[in-house]
Amino acid sequence: MATKAAKETPKTEVATVSNSLPASMDASMLAADAGLGRESMSITDMALPYLLILQSLSPQVKKSSQQRVDGAEEGDIFNTVTQELFASEDGINVIPCAFQKAWVEWAPRDSGGGWIASHNSDQILNYCNRNEQGLDVRKDNGNIIVPTFYYYVLMLKDNGGFEPAIISMARTQMKVGRKGNSLMSSLQVMGPQGLFNPPMFAQKFHVTTESVSNAKGEWCNWKLRADGLVADMGLYQVAKKFAEQVRTGAIKASAPPTEGDDVDTHGDSGVF
């Protein structure tokens, strides 16, 4: 799950910081001071990144874009906070910790586009009409309502670490999400009292992307593979705590990135 190496000159400044310990520093001293200065900081005080699929129209991919990211290609997985890229064929390993469904309101592109609000109930659809594209349009303001799956995950790193993140799936991506939901719900493990379905945050998935198409065009979508159970008890406890923070509302999904919203946030190559 190594990040991609840069391939060309970047058009924007992307932070690239070495995590190797300088020869002049004492590792034992730094280890003794680990975490100091962040005593009152929790995960709720940090920016929770989204993991996005880059599409052909994503600004991180387009060579003419001011937001171009060095080495970015269609199908790559992109971390919106660290700006790391993960090749489509390599993918990432995650522990899905919590799931939420929302009805996300977007302004149509011809009125400027962008995220407006997130509704926690499908009751908002009572105030919508279905247009010729099959989209739910609010009667009062013309905004689009898009059902969206949010997966709060721990992304596992090659060095044994992890990073909390969000994977959102909408429109055609929801088909992949439903498959993943079925895999998680159908898994059974033998326990002292017989078979049981382990918690979501005890399961691991390998996540890649693949090219798909329909009558509207071609784009990249998620691809999921169940990858067994979490084997490290410490990691399991971290995942369980993350799930609880989402359940209680201590952690909430922020407004999704709107860059290239015709593909990245709406889940296929069709446009609004």
PDB file of N, CA, C and O in Angstrom, residues 7 16 53 67 88 92 102-103 168 195 202 209 218-219 248 261:
ATOM      1  N   LYS A   7       5.960  11.405 -10.739  1.00  0.00           N
ATOM      2  CA  LYS A   7       6.357  11.090 -12.094  1.00  0.00           C
ATOM      3  C   LYS A   7       6.728  12.317 -12.904  1.00  0.00           C
ATOM      4  O   LYS A   7       7.396  12.220 -13.911  1.00  0.00           O
ATOM      5  N   THR A  16       6.027  17.438   0.936  1.00  0.00           N
ATOM      6  CA  THR A  16       6.723  16.159   0.961  1.00  0.00           C
ATOM      7  C   THR A  16       7.764  16.240   2.061  1.00  0.00           C
ATOM      8  O   THR A  16       8.815  16.852   1.902  1.00  0.00           O
ATOM      9  N   ILE A  53     -11.648   8.720  -5.299  1.00  0.00           N
ATOM     10  CA  ILE A  53     -11.145   8.196  -6.561  1.00  0.00           C
ATOM     11  C   ILE A  53     -10.931   9.373  -7.504  1.00  0.00           C
ATOM     12  O   ILE A  53     -11.848  10.161  -7.738  1.00  0.00           O
ATOM     13  N   GLN A  67      -4.604  22.911  -9.398  1.00  0.00           N
ATOM     14  CA  GLN A  67      -4.612  21.948  -8.298  1.00  0.00           C
ATOM     15  C   GLN A  67      -3.979  20.608  -8.698  1.00  0.00           C
ATOM     16  O   GLN A  67      -4.092  19.628  -7.981  1.00  0.00           O
ATOM     17  N   SER A  88      -4.228   2.701  -8.377  1.00  0.00           N
ATOM     18  CA  SER A  88      -5.486   1.958  -8.431  1.00  0.00           C
ATOM     19  C   SER A  88      -5.267   0.462  -8.247  1.00  0.00           C
ATOM     20  O   SER A  88      -6.038  -0.209  -7.562  1.00  0.00           O
ATOM     21  N   ILE A  92      -5.579   0.255  -1.048  1.00  0.00           N
ATOM     22  CA  ILE A  92      -5.326   0.501   0.366  1.00  0.00           C
ATOM     23  C   ILE A  92      -5.999  -0.589   1.191  1.00  0.00           C
ATOM     24  O   ILE A  92      -6.934  -1.242   0.730  1.00  0.00           O
ATOM     25  N   ALA A 102     -26.643   9.339   4.383  1.00  0.00           N
ATOM     26  CA  ALA A 102     -27.156  10.711   4.394  1.00  0.00           C
ATOM     27  C   ALA A 102     -27.726  11.044   3.028  1.00  0.00           C
ATOM     28  O   ALA A 102     -27.422  10.384   2.025  1.00  0.00           O
ATOM     29  N   TRP A 103     -28.571  12.055   2.997  1.00  0.00           N
ATOM     30  CA  TRP A 103     -29.137  12.573   1.756  1.00  0.00           C
ATOM     31  C   TRP A 103     -28.512  13.948   1.566  1.00  0.00           C
ATOM     32  O   TRP A 103     -28.892  14.930   2.201  1.00  0.00           O
ATOM     33  N   SER A 168     -16.672   8.023   0.945  1.00  0.00           N
ATOM     34  CA  SER A 168     -18.083   8.265   0.635  1.00  0.00           C
ATOM     35  C   SER A 168     -18.417   7.612  -0.699  1.00  0.00           C
ATOM     36  O   SER A 168     -17.587   7.571  -1.614  1.00  0.00           O
ATOM     37  N   LEU A 195     -22.244 -19.666  16.184  1.00  0.00           N
ATOM     38  CA  LEU A 195     -21.897 -18.687  15.159  1.00  0.00           C
ATOM     39  C   LEU A 195     -22.438 -17.300  15.497  1.00  0.00           C
ATOM     40  O   LEU A 195     -23.530 -17.167  16.039  1.00  0.00           O
ATOM     41  N   ALA A 202     -14.175  -5.177  13.399  1.00  0.00           N
ATOM     42  CA  ALA A 202     -13.293  -6.339  13.535  1.00  0.00           C
ATOM     43  C   ALA A 202     -12.876  -6.880  12.179  1.00  0.00           C
ATOM     44  O   ALA A 202     -12.093  -7.823  12.104  1.00  0.00           O
ATOM     45  N   THR A 209      -9.537   0.301  -7.159  1.00  0.00           N
ATOM     46  CA  THR A 209     -10.502   0.903  -8.081  1.00  0.00           C
ATOM     47  C   THR A 209     -10.436   0.165  -9.416  1.00  0.00           C
ATOM     48  O   THR A 209      -9.459  -0.512  -9.722  1.00  0.00           O
ATOM     49  N   GLU A 218     -17.566   6.498 -19.288  1.00  0.00           N
ATOM     50  CA  GLU A 218     -16.661   5.619 -18.555  1.00  0.00           C
ATOM     51  C   GLU A 218     -16.030   6.385 -17.406  1.00  0.00           C
ATOM     52  O   GLU A 218     -15.718   7.571 -17.523  1.00  0.00           O
ATOM     53  N   TRP A 219     -15.878   5.716 -16.276  1.00  0.00           N
ATOM     54  CA  TRP A 219     -15.264   6.335 -15.110  1.00  0.00           C
ATOM     55  C   TRP A 219     -14.678   5.240 -14.233  1.00  0.00           C
ATOM     56  O   TRP A 219     -14.730   4.054 -14.587  1.00  0.00           O
ATOM     57  N   THR A 248     -21.748   8.350  18.693  1.00  0.00           N
ATOM     58  CA  THR A 248     -22.219   9.356  19.638  1.00  0.00           C
ATOM     59  C   THR A 248     -22.250  10.762  19.046  1.00  0.00           C
ATOM     60  O   THR A 248     -22.726  11.694  19.690  1.00  0.00           O
ATOM     61  N   ASP A 261     -16.619  17.973  -8.827  1.00  0.00           N
ATOM     62  CA  ASP A 261     -17.780  17.353  -8.204  1.00  0.00           C
ATOM     63  C   ASP A 261     -18.634  16.551  -9.177  1.00  0.00           C
ATOM     64  O   ASP A 261     -19.464  15.762  -8.758  1.00  0.00           O
TER      65      ASP A 261
END
